[in-house]
C-alpha positions as MATLAB code, in Angstrom:
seq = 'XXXXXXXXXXXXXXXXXXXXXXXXXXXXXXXXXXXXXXXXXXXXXXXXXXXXXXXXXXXXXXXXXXXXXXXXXXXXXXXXXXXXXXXXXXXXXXXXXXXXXXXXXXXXXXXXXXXXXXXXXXXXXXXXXXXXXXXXXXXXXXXXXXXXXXXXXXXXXXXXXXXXXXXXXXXXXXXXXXXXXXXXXXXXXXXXXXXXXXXXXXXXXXXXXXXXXXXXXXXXXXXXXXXXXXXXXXXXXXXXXXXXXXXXXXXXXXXXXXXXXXXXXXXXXXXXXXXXXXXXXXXXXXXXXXXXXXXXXXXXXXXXXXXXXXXXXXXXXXXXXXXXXXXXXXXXXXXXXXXXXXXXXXXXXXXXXXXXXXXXXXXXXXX';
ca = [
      19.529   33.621   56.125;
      17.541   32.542   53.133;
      14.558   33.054   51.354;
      11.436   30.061   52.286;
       9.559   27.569   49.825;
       5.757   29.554   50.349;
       4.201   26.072   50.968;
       6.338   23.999   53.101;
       7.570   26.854   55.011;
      11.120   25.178   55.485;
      14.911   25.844   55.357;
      17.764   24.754   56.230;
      20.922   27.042   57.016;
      24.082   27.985   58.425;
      21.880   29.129   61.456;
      19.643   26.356   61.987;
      15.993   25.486   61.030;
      14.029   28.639   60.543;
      10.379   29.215   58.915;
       9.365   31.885   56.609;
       6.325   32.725   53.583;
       8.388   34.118   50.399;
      10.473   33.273   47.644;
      13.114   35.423   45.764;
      10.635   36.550   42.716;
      11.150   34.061   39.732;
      12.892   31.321   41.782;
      10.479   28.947   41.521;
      10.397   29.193   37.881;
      14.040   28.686   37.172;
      16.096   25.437   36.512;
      19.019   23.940   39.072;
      21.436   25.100   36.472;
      20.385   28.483   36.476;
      21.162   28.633   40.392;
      24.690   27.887   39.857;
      23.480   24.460   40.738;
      25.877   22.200   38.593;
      26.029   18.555   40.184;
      23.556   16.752   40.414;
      24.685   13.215   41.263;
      23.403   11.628   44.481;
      27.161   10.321   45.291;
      27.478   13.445   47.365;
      25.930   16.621   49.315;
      28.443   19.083   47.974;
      26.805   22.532   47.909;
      27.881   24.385   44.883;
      27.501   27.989   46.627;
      27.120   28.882   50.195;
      24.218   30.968   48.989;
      21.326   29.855   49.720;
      19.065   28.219   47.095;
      15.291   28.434   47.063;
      13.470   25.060   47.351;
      12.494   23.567   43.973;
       9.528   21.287   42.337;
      10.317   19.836   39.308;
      11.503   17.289   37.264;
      14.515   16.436   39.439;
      11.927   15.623   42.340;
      11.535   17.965   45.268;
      14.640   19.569   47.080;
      15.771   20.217   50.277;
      16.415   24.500   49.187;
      20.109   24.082   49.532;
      21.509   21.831   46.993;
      20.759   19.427   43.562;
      19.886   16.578   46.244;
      16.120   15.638   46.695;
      14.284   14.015   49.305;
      14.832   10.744   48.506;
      18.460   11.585   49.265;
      18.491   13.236   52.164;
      16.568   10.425   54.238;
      19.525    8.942   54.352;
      21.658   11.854   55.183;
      22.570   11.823   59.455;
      21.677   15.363   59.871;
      18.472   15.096   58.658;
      17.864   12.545   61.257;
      19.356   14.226   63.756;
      18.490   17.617   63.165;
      19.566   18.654   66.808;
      20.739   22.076   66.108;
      20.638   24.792   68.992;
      17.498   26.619   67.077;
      15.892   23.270   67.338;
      16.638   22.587   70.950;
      15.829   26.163   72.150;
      12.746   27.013   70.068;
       9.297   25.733   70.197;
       8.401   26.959   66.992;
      11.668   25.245   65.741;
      11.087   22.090   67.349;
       7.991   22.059   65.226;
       9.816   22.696   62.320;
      12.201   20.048   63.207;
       9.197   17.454   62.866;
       8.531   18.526   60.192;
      11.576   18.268   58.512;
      12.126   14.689   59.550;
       8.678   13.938   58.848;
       8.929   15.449   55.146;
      12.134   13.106   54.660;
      11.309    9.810   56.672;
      10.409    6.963   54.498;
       7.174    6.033   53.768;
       6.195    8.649   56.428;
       2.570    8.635   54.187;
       1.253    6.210   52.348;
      -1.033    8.380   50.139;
       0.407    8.745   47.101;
      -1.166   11.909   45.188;
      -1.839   11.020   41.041;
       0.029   13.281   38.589;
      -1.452   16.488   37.559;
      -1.932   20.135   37.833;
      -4.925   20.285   39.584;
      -5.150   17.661   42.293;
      -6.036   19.507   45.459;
      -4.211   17.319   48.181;
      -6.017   17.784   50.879;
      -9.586   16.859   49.048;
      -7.343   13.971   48.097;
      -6.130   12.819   51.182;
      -9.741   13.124   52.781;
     -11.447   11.090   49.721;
      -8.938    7.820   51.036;
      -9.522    8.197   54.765;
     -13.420    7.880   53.698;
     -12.728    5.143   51.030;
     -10.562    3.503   53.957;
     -13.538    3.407   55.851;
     -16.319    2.225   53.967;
     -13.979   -0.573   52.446;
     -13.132   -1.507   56.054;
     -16.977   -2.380   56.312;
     -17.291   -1.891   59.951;
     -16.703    1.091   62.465;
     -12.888    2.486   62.871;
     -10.968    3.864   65.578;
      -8.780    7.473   64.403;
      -6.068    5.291   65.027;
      -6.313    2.664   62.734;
      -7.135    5.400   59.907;
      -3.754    7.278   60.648;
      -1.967    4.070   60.615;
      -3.538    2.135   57.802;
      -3.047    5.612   55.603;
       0.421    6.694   57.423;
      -0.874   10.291   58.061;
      -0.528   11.480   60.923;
      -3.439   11.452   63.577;
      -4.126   15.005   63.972;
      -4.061   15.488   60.202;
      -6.225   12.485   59.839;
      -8.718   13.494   62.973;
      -9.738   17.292   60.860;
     -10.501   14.877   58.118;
     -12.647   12.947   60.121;
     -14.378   15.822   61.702;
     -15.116   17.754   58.609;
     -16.340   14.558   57.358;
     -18.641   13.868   60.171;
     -19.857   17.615   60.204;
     -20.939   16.701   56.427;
     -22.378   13.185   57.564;
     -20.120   11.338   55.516;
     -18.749    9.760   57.972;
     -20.761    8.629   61.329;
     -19.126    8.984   64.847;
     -19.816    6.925   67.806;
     -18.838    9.588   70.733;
     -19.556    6.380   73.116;
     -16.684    4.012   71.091;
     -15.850    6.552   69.842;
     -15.493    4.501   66.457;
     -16.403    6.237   62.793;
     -18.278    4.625   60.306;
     -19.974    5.023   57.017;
     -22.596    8.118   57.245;
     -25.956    8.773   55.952;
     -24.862   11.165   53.009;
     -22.751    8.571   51.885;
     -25.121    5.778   51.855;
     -27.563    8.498   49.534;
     -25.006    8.645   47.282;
     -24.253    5.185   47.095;
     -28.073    4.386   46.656;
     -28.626    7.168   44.109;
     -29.449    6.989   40.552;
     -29.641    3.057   39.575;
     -30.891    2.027   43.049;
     -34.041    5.088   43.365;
     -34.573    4.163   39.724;
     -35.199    0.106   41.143;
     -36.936    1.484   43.977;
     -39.304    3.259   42.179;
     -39.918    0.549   39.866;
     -40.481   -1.965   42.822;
     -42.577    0.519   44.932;
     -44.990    1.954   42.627;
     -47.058   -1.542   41.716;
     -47.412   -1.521   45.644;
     -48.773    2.048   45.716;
     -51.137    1.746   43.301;
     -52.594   -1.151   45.456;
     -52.449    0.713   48.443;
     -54.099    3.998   46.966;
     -56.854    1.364   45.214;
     -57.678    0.339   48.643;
     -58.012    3.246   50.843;
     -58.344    5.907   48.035;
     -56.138    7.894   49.981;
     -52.893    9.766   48.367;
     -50.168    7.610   49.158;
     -46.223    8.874   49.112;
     -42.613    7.512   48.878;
     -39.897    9.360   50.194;
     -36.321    8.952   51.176;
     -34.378   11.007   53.372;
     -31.671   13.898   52.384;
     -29.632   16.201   54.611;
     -32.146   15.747   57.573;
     -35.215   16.326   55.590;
     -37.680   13.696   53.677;
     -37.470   14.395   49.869;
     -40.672   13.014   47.901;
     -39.671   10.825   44.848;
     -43.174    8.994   43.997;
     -47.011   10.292   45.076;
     -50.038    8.596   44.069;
     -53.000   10.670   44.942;
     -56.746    9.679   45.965;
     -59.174   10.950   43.619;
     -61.227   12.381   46.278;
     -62.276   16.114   45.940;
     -60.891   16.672   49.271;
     -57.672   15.235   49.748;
     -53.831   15.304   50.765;
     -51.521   16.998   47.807;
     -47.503   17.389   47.769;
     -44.912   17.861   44.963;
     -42.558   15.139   43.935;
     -39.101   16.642   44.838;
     -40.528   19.063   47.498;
     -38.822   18.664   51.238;
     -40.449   18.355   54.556;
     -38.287   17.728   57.998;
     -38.002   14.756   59.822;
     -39.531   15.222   63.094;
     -42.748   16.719   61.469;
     -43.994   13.950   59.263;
     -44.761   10.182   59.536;
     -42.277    9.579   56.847;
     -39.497   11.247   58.423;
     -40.097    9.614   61.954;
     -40.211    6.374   60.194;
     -37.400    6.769   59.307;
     -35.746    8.570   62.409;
     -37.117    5.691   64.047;
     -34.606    2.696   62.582;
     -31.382    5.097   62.108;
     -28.618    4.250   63.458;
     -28.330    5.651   67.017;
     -25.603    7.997   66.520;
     -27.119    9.170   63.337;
     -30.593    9.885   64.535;
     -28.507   11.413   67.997;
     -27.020   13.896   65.489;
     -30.290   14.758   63.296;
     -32.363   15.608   66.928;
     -28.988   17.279   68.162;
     -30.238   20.151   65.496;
     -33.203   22.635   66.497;
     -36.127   20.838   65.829;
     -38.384   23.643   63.716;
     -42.176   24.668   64.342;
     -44.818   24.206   61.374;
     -47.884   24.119   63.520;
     -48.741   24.114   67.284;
     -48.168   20.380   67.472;
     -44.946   20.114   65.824;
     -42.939   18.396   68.290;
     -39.791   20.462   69.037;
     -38.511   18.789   72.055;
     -35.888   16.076   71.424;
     -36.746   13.914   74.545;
     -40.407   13.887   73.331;
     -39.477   12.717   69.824;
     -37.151   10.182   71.487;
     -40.105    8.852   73.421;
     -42.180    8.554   70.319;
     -39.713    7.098   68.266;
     -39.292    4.271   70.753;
     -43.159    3.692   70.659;
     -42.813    4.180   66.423;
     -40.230    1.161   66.296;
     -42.626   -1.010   68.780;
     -45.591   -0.766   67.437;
     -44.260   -0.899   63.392;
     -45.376    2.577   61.895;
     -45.797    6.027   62.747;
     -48.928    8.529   63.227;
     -48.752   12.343   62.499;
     -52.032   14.410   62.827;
     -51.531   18.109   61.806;
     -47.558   17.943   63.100;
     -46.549   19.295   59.361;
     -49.949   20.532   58.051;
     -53.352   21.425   60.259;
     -55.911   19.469   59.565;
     -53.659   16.595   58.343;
     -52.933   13.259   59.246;
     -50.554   10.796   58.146;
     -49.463    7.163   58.546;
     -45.696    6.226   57.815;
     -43.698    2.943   57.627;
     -40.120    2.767   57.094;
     -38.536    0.173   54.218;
     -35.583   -0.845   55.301;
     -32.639   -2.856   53.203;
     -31.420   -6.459   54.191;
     -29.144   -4.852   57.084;
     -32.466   -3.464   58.636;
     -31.490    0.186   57.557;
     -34.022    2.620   56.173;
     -33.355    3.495   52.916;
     -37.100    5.201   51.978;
     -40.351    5.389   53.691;
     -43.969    4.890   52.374;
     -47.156    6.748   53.455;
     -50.896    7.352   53.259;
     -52.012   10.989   53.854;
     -55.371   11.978   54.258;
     -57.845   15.107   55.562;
     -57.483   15.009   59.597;
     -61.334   15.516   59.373;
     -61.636   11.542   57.933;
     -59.086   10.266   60.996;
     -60.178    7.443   62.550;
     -59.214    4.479   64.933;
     -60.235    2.331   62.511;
     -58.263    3.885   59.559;
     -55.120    4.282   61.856;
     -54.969    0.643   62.566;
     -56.016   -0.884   58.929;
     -54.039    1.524   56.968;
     -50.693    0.619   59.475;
     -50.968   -3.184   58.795;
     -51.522   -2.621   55.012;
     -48.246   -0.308   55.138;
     -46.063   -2.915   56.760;
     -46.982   -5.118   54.935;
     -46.014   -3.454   51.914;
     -43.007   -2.372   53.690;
     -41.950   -5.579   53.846;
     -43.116   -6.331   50.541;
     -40.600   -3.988   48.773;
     -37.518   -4.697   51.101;
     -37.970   -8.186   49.570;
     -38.683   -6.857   45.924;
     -35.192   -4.939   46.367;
     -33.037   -7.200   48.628;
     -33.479  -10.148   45.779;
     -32.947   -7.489   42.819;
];
């Protein structure tokens, strides 16, 4: 019986396919040669001791723990192949590691190809293709067509995809059951140059909106299921609506963030209002179904209306700006005292909103 390479787990000997966690101390650090390894020619599969011989990584490539003879070799070898030793036959465990075996050894069982160097974590690797695979696909993907486009195999590929989705990276349609390009992506992909543009674009409009109403107007975008402020022109009223560019507010509790909510993606915003929906004042809305019903009304009528949901005595008037694929990629506001709410102010302010809604998605669809 031998001693096992600590990360593949895998031997080969007189007794069959057997699985194991430890290497004679050293081994790994010595050369063929210094295992009484002498030939290393690929004309044959002589093995120059019937000791066995740890598995090695080096420059000779990686070997099968018995002989000179890497894997590049043994795919051709019959017994690989066949592998139908009575360990393997008998043995679930050693059925696995049968798989595995032929797996390791089949050619161009993975298409992933890891870059040279010390310090490549494969796994981080792997997962960084399956999303580039997927945004570079430009439309939703079944698990399937990942595993086979990458040549991983599907259950490998499917923890990818779920730790992916967990991190919304990735977007899954349960109902297709399709993944697609997620929301924390898309910030990333926006960030920097494009919140730099949309600053530039939106702030002109701002300053004409908070000329108008002299109300504190604000431009937000969202992050991790919360709005994050990036641009806030107040009123110059005594009394009147404050925040902190950079400070965080959720979704469901502002007019920005249901905006927003409002022209997500449906599997995106089902995953946001799958999360407990927090409490800032007795009218926060915490119930999903009721949020659902006012996001319906939100993406009818054109904007969205929040009295004292985030803040008492506060009201708020939100309108989502959305890129040229009718995705939201920020939302714009006017905030003001709930004591100065009226019908009047509700209706006037959402028309001048849209309108300069619309009014940047132009400015930053044509660049």
């Amino acid at each position: 019986m031998g001693e096992l390479h600590p990360k593949h787990g895998l031997c080969k000997t007189d007794e069959g396919l057997v699985r194991g966690a430890c290497l004679n101390a050293g081994a790994q650090s010595l050369a063929p040669q210094a295992l009484g390894i002498q030939d290393v020619e690929r004309e044959g599969h002589a093995h120059p001791s019937r000791r066995f011989q740890p598995r090695l990584r080096g420059r000779l490539g990686q070997f099968c723990g018995r002989c000179a003879h890497d894997v590049s070799f043994l795919r051709k070898q019959p017994q690989v192949a066949r592998c139908s030793i009575d360990r393997s036959k008998k043995s679930p465990a050693g059925f696995r590691v049968k798989k595995r075996l032929f797996r390791l050894t089949k050619k161009g069982a993975c298409l992933v190809r890891l870059p040279d160097g010390d310090y490549i974590v494969s796994p981080v690797y792997k997962a960084v293709k399956v999303l580039e695979f997927i945004a570079e696909s430009g439309r939703d993907v079944s698990l399937t067509e990942v595993a086979n486009a990458l040549g991983m195999p599907k259950t490998t590929v499917f923890r990818y995809l779920q730790t992916l989705s967990a991190t919304m990276f990735v977007s899954h349609d349960a109902a297709r059951d399709r993944y697609g390009v997620g929301m924390r992506f898309r910030d990333l992909a926006r960030a920097d140059n494009s919140m730099h543009r949309l600053r530039r674009v939106a702030v002109p409009v701002m300053r004409e909106l908070n000329q108008t109403f002299n109300e504190t107007i604000n431009l937000a975008i969202e992050s991790e299921g919360e709005i994050v402020y990036i641009e806030i022109m107040e009123s110059t009223r005594t009394l009147r609506m404050q925040a902190r560019v950079g400070s965080r507010n959720p979704l469901h509790t502002t007019a920005l963030g249901k905006a927003i909510l409002a022209h997500l993606r449906e599997n995106e915003r089902d995953a946001l209002l799958a999360r407990k929906l927090s409490e800032l004042t007795y009218r926060s809305i915490v119930d999903s179904k009721v949020l659902r019903r006012q996001l319906k009304e939100i993406r009818s009528r054109g904007y969205s209306i929040e009295i004292g949901e985030n803040e008492e005595s506060a009201m708020c008037i939100g309108v989502a700006i959305l890129d040229d694929l009718s995705y939201p990629i920020a939302a714009i506001s006017l905030s003001a005292p709930e004591q100065r709410q009226s019908d009047e102010l509700i209706e006037s302010a959402g028309i001048a909103l849209m309108a300069a809604g619309r009014k940047i998605s132009e400015q930053m669809a044509t660049g």
